[in-house]
PDB file of C-alpha atoms in Angstrom:
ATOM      1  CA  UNK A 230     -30.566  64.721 -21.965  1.00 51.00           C
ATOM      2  CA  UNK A 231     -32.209  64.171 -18.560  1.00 59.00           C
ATOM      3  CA  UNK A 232     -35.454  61.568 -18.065  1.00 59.00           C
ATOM      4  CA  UNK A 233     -38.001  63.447 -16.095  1.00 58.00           C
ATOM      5  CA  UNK A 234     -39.396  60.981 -13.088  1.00 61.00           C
ATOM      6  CA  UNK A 235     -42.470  61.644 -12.557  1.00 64.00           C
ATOM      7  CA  UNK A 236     -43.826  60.258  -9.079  1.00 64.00           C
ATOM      8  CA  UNK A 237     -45.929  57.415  -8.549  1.00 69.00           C
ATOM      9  CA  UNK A 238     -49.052  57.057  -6.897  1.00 87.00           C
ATOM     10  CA  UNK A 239     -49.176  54.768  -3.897  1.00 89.00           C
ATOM     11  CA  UNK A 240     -50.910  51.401  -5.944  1.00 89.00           C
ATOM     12  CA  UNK A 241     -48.432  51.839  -8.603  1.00 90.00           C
ATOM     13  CA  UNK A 242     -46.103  51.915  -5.888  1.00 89.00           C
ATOM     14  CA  UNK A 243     -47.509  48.376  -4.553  1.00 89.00           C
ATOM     15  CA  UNK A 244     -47.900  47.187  -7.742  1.00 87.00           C
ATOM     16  CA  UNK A 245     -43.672  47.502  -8.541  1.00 87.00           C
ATOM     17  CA  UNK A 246     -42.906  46.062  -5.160  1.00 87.00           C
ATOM     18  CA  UNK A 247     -45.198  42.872  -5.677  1.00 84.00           C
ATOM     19  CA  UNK A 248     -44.145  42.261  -8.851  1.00 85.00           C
ATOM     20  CA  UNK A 249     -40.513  43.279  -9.386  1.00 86.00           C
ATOM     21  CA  UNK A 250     -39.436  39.721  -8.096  1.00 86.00           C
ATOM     22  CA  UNK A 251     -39.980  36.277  -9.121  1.00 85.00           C
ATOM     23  CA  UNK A 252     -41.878  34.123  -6.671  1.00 85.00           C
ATOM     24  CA  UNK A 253     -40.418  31.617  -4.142  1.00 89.00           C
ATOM     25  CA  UNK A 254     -38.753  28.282  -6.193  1.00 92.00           C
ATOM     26  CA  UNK A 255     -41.324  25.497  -5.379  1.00 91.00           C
ATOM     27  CA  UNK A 256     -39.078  22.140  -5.685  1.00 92.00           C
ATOM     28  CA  UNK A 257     -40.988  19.034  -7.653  1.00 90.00           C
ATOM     29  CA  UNK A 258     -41.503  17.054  -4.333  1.00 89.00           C
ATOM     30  CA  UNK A 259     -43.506  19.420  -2.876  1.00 89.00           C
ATOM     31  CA  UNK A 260     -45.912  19.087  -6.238  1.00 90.00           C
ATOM     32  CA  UNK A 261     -46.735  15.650  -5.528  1.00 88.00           C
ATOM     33  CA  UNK A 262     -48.810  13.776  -2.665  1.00 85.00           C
ATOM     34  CA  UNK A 263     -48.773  10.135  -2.922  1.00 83.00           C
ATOM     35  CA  UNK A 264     -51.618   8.390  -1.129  1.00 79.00           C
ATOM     36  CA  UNK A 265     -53.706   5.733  -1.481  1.00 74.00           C
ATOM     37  CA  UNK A 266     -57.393   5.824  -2.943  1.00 76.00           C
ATOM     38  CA  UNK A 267     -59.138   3.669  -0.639  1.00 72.00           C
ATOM     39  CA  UNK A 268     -56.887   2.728   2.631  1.00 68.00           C
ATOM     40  CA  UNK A 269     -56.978  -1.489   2.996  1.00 63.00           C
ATOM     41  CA  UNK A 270     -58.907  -2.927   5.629  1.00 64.00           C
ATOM     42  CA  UNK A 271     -56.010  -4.512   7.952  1.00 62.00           C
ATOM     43  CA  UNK A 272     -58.125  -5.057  10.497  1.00 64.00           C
ATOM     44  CA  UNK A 273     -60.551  -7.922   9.635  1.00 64.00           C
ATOM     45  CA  UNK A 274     -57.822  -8.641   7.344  1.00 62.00           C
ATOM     46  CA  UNK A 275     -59.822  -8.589   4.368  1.00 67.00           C
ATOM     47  CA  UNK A 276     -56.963  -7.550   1.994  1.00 68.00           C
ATOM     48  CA  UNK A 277     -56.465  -9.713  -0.774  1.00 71.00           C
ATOM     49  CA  UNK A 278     -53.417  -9.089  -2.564  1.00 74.00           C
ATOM     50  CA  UNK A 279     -55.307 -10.815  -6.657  1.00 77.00           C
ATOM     51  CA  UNK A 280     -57.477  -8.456  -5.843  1.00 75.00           C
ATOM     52  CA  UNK A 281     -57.187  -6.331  -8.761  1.00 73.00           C
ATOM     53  CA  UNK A 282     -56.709  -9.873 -11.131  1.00 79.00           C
ATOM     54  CA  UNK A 283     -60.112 -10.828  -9.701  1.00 75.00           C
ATOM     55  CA  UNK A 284     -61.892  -7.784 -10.061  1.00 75.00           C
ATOM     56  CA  UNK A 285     -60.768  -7.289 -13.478  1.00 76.00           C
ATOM     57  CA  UNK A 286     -61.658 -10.983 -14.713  1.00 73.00           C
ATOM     58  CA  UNK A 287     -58.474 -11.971 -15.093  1.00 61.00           C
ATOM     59  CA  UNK A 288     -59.290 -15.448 -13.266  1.00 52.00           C
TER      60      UNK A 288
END
């Protein structure tokens, strides 16, 4: 018994090329950006390293 093929027209064409593969692997590093919130203030050297035990009335 023979399949007839019938042929496709050019966006179902596109469509089976785009999405007869699995996208690229993305690894969990690239996921994740570690920075800080608010950068410290080096300069006048206003960093206080309590800071977060005063601020949160832990003194």
């Amino acid at each position: 018994m023979e399949h007839e093929r019938t042929t496709a027209d050019p966006a179902q064409r596109q469509r089976s090329l785009r999405f007869s593969k699995l996208p690229e692997r993305v690894r969990l590093e690239e996921t994740v950006e570690e920075r800080a919130a608010v950068p410290h203030n080096t300069v006048s050297g206003a960093y206080n390293p309590d800071w977060w035990l005063i601020r949160m009335g832990g003194l």
